[in-house]
GROMACS .gro file of N, CA and C in nm:
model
  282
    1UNK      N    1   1.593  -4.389   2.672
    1UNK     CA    2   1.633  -4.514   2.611
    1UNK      C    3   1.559  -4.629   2.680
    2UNK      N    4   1.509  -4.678   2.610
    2UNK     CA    5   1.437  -4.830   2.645
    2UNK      C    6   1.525  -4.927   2.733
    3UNK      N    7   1.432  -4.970   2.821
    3UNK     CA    8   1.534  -5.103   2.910
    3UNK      C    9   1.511  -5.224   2.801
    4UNK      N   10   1.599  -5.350   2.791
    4UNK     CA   11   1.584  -5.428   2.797
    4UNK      C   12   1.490  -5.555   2.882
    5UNK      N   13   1.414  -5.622   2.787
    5UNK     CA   14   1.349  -5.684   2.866
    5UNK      C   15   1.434  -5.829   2.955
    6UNK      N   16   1.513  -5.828   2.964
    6UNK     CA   17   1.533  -5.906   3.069
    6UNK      C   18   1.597  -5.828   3.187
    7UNK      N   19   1.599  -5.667   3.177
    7UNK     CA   20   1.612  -5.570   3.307
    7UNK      C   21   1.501  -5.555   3.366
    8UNK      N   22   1.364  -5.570   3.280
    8UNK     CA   23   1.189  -5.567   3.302
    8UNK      C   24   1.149  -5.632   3.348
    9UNK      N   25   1.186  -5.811   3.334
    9UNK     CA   26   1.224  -5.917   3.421
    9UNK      C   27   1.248  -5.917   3.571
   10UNK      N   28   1.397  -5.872   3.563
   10UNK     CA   29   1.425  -5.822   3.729
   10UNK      C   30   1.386  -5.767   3.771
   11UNK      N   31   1.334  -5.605   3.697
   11UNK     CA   32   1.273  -5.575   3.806
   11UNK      C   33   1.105  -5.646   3.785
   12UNK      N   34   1.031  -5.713   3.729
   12UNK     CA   35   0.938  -5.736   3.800
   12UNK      C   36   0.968  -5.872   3.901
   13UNK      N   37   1.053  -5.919   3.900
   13UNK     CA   38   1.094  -5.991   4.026
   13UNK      C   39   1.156  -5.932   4.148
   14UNK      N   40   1.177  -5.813   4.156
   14UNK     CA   41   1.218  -5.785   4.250
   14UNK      C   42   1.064  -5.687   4.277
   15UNK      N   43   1.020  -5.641   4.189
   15UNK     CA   44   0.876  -5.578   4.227
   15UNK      C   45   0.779  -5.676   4.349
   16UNK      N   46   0.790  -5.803   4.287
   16UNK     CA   47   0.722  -5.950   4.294
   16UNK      C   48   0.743  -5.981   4.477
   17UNK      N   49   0.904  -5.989   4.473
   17UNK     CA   50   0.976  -6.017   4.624
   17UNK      C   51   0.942  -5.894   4.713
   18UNK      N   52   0.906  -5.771   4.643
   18UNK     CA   53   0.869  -5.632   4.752
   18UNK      C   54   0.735  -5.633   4.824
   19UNK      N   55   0.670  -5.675   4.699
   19UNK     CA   56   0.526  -5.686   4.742
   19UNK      C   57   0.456  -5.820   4.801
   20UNK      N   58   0.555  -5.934   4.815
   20UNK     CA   59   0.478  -6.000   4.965
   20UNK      C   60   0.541  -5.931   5.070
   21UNK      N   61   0.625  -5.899   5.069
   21UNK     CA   62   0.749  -5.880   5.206
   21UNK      C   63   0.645  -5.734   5.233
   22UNK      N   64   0.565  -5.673   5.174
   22UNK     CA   65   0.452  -5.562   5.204
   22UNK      C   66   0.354  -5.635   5.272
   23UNK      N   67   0.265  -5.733   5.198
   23UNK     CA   68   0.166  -5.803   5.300
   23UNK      C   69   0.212  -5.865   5.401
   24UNK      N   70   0.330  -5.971   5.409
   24UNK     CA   71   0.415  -5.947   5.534
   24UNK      C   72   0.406  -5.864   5.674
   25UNK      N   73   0.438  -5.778   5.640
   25UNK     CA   74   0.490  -5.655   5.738
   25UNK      C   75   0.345  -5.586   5.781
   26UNK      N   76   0.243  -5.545   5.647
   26UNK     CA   77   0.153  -5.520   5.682
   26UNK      C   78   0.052  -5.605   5.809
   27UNK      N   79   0.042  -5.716   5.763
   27UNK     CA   80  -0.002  -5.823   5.840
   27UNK      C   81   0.051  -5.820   5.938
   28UNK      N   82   0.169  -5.769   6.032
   28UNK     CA   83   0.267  -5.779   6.152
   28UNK      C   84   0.174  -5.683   6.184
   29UNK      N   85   0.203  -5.566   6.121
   29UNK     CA   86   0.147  -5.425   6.184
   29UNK      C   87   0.049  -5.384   6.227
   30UNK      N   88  -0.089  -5.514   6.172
   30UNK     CA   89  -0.183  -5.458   6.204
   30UNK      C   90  -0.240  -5.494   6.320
   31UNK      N   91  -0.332  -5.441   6.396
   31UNK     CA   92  -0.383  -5.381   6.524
   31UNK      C   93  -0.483  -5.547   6.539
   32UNK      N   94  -0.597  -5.540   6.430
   32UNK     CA   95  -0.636  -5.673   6.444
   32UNK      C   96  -0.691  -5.690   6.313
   33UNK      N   97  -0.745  -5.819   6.250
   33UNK     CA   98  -0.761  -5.821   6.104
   33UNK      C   99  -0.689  -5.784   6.028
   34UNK      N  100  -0.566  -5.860   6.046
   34UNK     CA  101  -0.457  -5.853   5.951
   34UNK      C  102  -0.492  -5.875   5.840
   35UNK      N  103  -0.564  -5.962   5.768
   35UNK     CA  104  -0.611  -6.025   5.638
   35UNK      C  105  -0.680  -5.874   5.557
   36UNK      N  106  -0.711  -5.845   5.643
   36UNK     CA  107  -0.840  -5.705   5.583
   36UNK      C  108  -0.723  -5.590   5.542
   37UNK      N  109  -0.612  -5.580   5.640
   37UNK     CA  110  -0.556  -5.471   5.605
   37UNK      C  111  -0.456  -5.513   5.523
   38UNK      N  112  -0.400  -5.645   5.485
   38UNK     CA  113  -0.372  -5.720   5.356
   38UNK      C  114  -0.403  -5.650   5.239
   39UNK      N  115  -0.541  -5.693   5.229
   39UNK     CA  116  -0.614  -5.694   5.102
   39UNK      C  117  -0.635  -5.588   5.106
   40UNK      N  118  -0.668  -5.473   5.177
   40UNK     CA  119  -0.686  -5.314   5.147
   40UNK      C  120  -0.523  -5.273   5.072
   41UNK      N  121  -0.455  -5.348   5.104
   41UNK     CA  122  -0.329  -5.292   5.027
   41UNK      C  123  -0.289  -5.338   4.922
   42UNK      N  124  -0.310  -5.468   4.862
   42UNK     CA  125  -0.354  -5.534   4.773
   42UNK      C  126  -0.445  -5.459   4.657
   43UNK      N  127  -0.537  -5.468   4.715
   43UNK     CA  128  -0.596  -5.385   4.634
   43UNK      C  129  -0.603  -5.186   4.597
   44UNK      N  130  -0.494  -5.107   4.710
   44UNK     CA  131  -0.462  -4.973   4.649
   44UNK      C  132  -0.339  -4.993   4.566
   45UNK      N  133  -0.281  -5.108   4.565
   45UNK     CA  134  -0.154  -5.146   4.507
   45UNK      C  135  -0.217  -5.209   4.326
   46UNK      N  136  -0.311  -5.263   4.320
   46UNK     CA  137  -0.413  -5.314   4.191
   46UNK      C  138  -0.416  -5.165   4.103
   47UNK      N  139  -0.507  -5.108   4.218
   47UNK     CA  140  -0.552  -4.947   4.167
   47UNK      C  141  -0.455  -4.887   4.119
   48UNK      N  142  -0.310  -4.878   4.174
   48UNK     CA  143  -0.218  -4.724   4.119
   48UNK      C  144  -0.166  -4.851   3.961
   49UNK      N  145  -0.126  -4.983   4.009
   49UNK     CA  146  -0.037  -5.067   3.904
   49UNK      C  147  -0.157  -5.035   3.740
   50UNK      N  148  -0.308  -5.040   3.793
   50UNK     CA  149  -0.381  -5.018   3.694
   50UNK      C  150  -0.384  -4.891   3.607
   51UNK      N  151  -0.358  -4.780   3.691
   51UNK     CA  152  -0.341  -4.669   3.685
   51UNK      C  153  -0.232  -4.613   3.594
   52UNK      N  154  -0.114  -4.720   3.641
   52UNK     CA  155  -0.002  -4.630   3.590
   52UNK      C  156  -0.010  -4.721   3.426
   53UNK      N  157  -0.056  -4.854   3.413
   53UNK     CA  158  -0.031  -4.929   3.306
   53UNK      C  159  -0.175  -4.833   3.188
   54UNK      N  160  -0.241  -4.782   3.214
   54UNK     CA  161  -0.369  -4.708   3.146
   54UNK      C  162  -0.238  -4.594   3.101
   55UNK      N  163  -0.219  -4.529   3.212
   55UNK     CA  164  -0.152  -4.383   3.139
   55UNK      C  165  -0.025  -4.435   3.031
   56UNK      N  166   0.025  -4.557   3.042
   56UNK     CA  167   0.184  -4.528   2.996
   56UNK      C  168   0.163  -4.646   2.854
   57UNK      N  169   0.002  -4.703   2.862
   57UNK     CA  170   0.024  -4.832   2.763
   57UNK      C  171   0.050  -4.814   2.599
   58UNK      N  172   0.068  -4.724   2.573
   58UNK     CA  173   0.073  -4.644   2.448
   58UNK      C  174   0.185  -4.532   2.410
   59UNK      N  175   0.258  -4.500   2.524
   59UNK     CA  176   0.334  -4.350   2.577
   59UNK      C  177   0.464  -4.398   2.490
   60UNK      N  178   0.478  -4.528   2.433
   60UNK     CA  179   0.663  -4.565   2.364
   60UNK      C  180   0.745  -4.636   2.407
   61UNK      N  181   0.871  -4.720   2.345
   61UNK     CA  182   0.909  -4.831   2.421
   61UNK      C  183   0.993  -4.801   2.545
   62UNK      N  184   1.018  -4.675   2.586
   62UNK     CA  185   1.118  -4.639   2.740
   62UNK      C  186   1.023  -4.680   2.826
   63UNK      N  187   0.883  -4.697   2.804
   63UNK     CA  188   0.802  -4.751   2.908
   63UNK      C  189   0.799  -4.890   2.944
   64UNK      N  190   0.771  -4.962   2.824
   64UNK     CA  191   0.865  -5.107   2.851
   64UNK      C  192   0.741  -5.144   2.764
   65UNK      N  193   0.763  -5.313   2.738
   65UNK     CA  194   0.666  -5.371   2.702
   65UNK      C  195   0.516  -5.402   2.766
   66UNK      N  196   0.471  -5.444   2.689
   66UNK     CA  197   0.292  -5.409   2.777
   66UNK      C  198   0.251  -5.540   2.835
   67UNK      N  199   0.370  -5.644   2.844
   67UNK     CA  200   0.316  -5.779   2.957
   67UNK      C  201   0.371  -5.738   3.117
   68UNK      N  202   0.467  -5.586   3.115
   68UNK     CA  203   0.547  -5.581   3.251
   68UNK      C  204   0.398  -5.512   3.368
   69UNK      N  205   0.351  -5.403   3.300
   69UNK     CA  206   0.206  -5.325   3.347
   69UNK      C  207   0.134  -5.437   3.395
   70UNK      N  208   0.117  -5.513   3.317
   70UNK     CA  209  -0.015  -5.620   3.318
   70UNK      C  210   0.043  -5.689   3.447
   71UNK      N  211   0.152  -5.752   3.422
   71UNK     CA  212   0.191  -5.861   3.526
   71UNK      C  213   0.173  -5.830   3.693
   72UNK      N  214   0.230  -5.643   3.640
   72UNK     CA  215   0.191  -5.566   3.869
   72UNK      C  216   0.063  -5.561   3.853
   73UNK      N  217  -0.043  -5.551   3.805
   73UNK     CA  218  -0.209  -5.564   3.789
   73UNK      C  219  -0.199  -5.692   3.847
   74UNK      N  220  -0.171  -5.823   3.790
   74UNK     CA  221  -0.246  -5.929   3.828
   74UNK      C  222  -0.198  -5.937   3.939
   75UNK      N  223  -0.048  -5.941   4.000
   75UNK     CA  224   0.017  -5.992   4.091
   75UNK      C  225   0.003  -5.938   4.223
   76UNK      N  226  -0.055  -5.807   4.240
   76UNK     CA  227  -0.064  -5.707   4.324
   76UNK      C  228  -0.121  -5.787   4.452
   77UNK      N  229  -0.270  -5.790   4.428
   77UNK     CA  230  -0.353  -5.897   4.541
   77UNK      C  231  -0.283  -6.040   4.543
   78UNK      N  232  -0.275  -6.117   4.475
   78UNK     CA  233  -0.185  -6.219   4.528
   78UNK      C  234  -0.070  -6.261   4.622
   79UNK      N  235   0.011  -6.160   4.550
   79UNK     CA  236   0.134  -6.156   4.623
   79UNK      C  237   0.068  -6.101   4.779
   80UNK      N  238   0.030  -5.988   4.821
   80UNK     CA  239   0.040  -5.899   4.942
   80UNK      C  240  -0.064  -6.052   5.033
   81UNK      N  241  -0.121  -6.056   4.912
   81UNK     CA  242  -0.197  -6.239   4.996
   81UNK      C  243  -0.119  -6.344   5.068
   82UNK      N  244  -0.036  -6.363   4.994
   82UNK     CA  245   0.074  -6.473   5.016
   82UNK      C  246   0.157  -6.399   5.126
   83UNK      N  247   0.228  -6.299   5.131
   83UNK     CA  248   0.288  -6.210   5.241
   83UNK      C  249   0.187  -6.246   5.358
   84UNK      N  250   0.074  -6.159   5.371
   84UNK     CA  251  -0.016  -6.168   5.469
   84UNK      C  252  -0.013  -6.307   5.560
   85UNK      N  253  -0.064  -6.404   5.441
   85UNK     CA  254  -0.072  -6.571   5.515
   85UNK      C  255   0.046  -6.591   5.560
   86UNK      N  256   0.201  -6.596   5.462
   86UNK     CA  257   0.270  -6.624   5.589
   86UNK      C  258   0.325  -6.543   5.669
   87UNK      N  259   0.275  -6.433   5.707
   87UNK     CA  260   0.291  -6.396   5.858
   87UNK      C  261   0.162  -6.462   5.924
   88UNK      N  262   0.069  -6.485   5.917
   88UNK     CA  263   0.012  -6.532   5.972
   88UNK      C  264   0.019  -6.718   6.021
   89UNK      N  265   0.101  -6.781   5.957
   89UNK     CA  266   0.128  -6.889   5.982
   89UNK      C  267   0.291  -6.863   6.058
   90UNK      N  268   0.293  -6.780   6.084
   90UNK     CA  269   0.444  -6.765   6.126
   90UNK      C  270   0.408  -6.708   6.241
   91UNK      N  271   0.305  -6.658   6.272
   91UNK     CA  272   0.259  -6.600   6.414
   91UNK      C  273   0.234  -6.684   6.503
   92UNK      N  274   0.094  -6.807   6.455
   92UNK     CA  275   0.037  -6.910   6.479
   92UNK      C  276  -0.122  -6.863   6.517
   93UNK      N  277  -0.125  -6.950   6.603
   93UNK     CA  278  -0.269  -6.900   6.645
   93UNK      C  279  -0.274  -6.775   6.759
   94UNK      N  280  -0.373  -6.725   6.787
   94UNK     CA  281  -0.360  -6.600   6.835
   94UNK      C  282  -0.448  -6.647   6.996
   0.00000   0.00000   0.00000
């Protein structure tokens, strides 16, 4: 059974709130060049969101509508961007 799109909504807002709080953390974790290991996640996070919106964009409406796919594509690098920077403004200078 199909979700409703304002359940597609939440969760891409809560998708949205997961994936800075990822560049975040990532950015804590890393060793040095936080920014790099950012955007390496950013971008395997682009790759699978691209991935999964190719296999399912046609598959029927239990998959959802075809602006929810698109939206983890664009948002992927951004968001883990925005995570990243503010840990990095929350660190300060090094």
């Amino acid at each position: 059974e199909a979700m409703s799109d304002g359940l597609f909504v939440l969760a891409a807002a809560y998708r949205l709130v997961f994936t800075v709080l990822g560049g975040y953390v990532t950015a804590g974790l890393a060793p040095r060049k936080p920014m790099v290991h950012v955007l390496i996640l950013g971008t395997i996070g682009a790759l699978a969101a691209t991935a999964g919106a190719v296999s399912t964009w046609n598959a029927g409406p239990e998959f959802g509508p075809h602006w929810y796919p698109v939206l983890l594509v664009v948002t992927a690098l951004p968001c883990v961007w925005a995570g990243g920077m503010w840990r990095m403004r929350r660190q300060g200078p090094a």
